[in-house]
Amino acid sequence: MTRTFLGMPATAPPGVGHLRGDEPFPAAARRALADPQLRRNLGHATGTIRGKSAAVIDEVPDWPQLRAAGAAIKADVMARLPDLLVQLEAAVTAAGGVVHWAADAVEANRIVTGLVAATGADRVIKVKSMVTQEIGLNEALSAAGITPVETDLAELIVQLGEDRPSHILVPAIHRNRAEIREIFLRAMPGVDPGLTDEPVALAAAARRYLRQTFLSTPVAVSGANFAVAETGTLAVVESEGNGRMCLTLPRTLITVMGVEKVIPTWRDLEVFLQLLPRASTGERMNPYTSMWTGVTPGDGPQEFHLVLLDNGRSAVLADPVGRQALHCIRCSACLNVCPVYERTGGHAYGSVYPGPIGAVLSPQLTGVADNASLPYASTLCGACYDACPVMIDIPSILVHLRAEAPHPRAESAAMAAAAYTMDHPTLYAAAQRAARLSRLAGRRGRGLPPPLSGWTASRDLPDPPAETFREWWAAR
Ligand code: SF4
């Protein structure tokens, strides 16, 4: 049976955005592991969030039922995604917004830069958004002569430090406060040269800089956590209030949203607004939940554009196993419990989506061949599945993608040889005797020889038993 058919959805295009790293995960991870400061920062930050989150989840007696409800709503959304998107478009349009459809990152960047240019603005303020990172919107805006200013504190630290985000929720998790002070002194316009590394002083410096920017910038760009199809309402949740400033002060608001963020009804929000804060920041409710429906004359932005982005999502939807990755509500709980993420940090994953969810989402958005090492960036311990508030079975998707990833020739040849040997009893018995000989020859504990040595570089090669089952059986 051929797996190719006409109209097969396209994956995210290469050369634009941040879904592909410059090197495979093992090489990048090795470098990250050699940085003790990074590991200290990560260990402290993920440990703190884990503790807070576990405490507030324990307070909710129906947490399992809430998770099941979240998973069921998302599964329903995926089953009728096209209809819900058309319903959303109609509702947003009726409320005075304009809806644009972007097949990929290139098209979305073109639409957004065109909309900003049409306003005459040369600067935009941005609400923290994963999807605009995914498509490389900041680079596209800069190339068009428009300055994007990140307003989320952690995103601002990353932007001023000319760095890359390393966590979905806490993009500067790899930085400590001394490093942040250094970045502010170096790159923040008008900063007090006597700035200390006290968190309060750092936050005040950012507030002073951002307040002026909010008041003098007429266009904002945001992502969206949810979009309600029945009413056309968009929702953004955040902790700092900077997002709300962007969503209410400017004249023009442009929202870029992955198509999977739509939910059917207003009532469904009730489930996700309970799940998300407890699983992500360990709060009982989000400090700021901003919702808007189209435009309201005389109140808030007077021009609203919604850009609905595919960028490989239809390809993910087409995979019955992998499509669960589209259920993600970007809480980052799976990152905080992952033993691999906690040691390597987010940069090692190459993509803007790090950790367990990145290991299953990025390869699907780009096509597995372009991120072939990511499905292996996991111990398959299952902690991510247990932590996920919408019960995404990440380990099963990882195993599924490993089967799809291109395998090195040496591995394929070794597997073919093993299959042939196991199919032929005499050969199999001879191989077992040979394995025992290698034990006698003193290979114990030294791993396999090249080209198979990669397999035992991080695994113990078990000693062959002194007596095989066949020999034991024959003796009786
Ligand atoms: S996969 Fe689950 S745990 Fe991970 S970020 Fe998405 S919703 Fe959160």
XYZ file of C-alpha atoms and ligand atoms in Angstrom, residues 168 327-335 357 384 387-390 392 394, ligand 1:
26
model
C 8.131 27.141 26.610
C -3.722 18.534 21.800
C -0.899 20.374 23.576
C -1.867 23.486 25.532
C 1.808 24.516 25.994
C 1.788 24.262 29.775
C 5.393 22.954 29.834
C 4.703 20.436 32.624
C 6.344 17.720 30.530
C 9.567 19.756 30.322
C 6.478 17.831 23.503
C 5.720 13.398 30.673
C 2.293 15.116 34.087
C 0.425 16.171 30.942
C -2.870 17.879 31.839
C -4.466 16.730 28.576
C -0.945 13.201 25.640
C 4.120 11.225 24.449
S 2.508 17.973 25.999
Fe 1.137 18.142 27.758
S 2.542 18.544 29.465
Fe 3.723 19.000 27.589
S 3.438 21.171 27.208
Fe 1.825 20.112 26.054
S 0.036 20.058 27.404
Fe 1.819 20.551 28.685
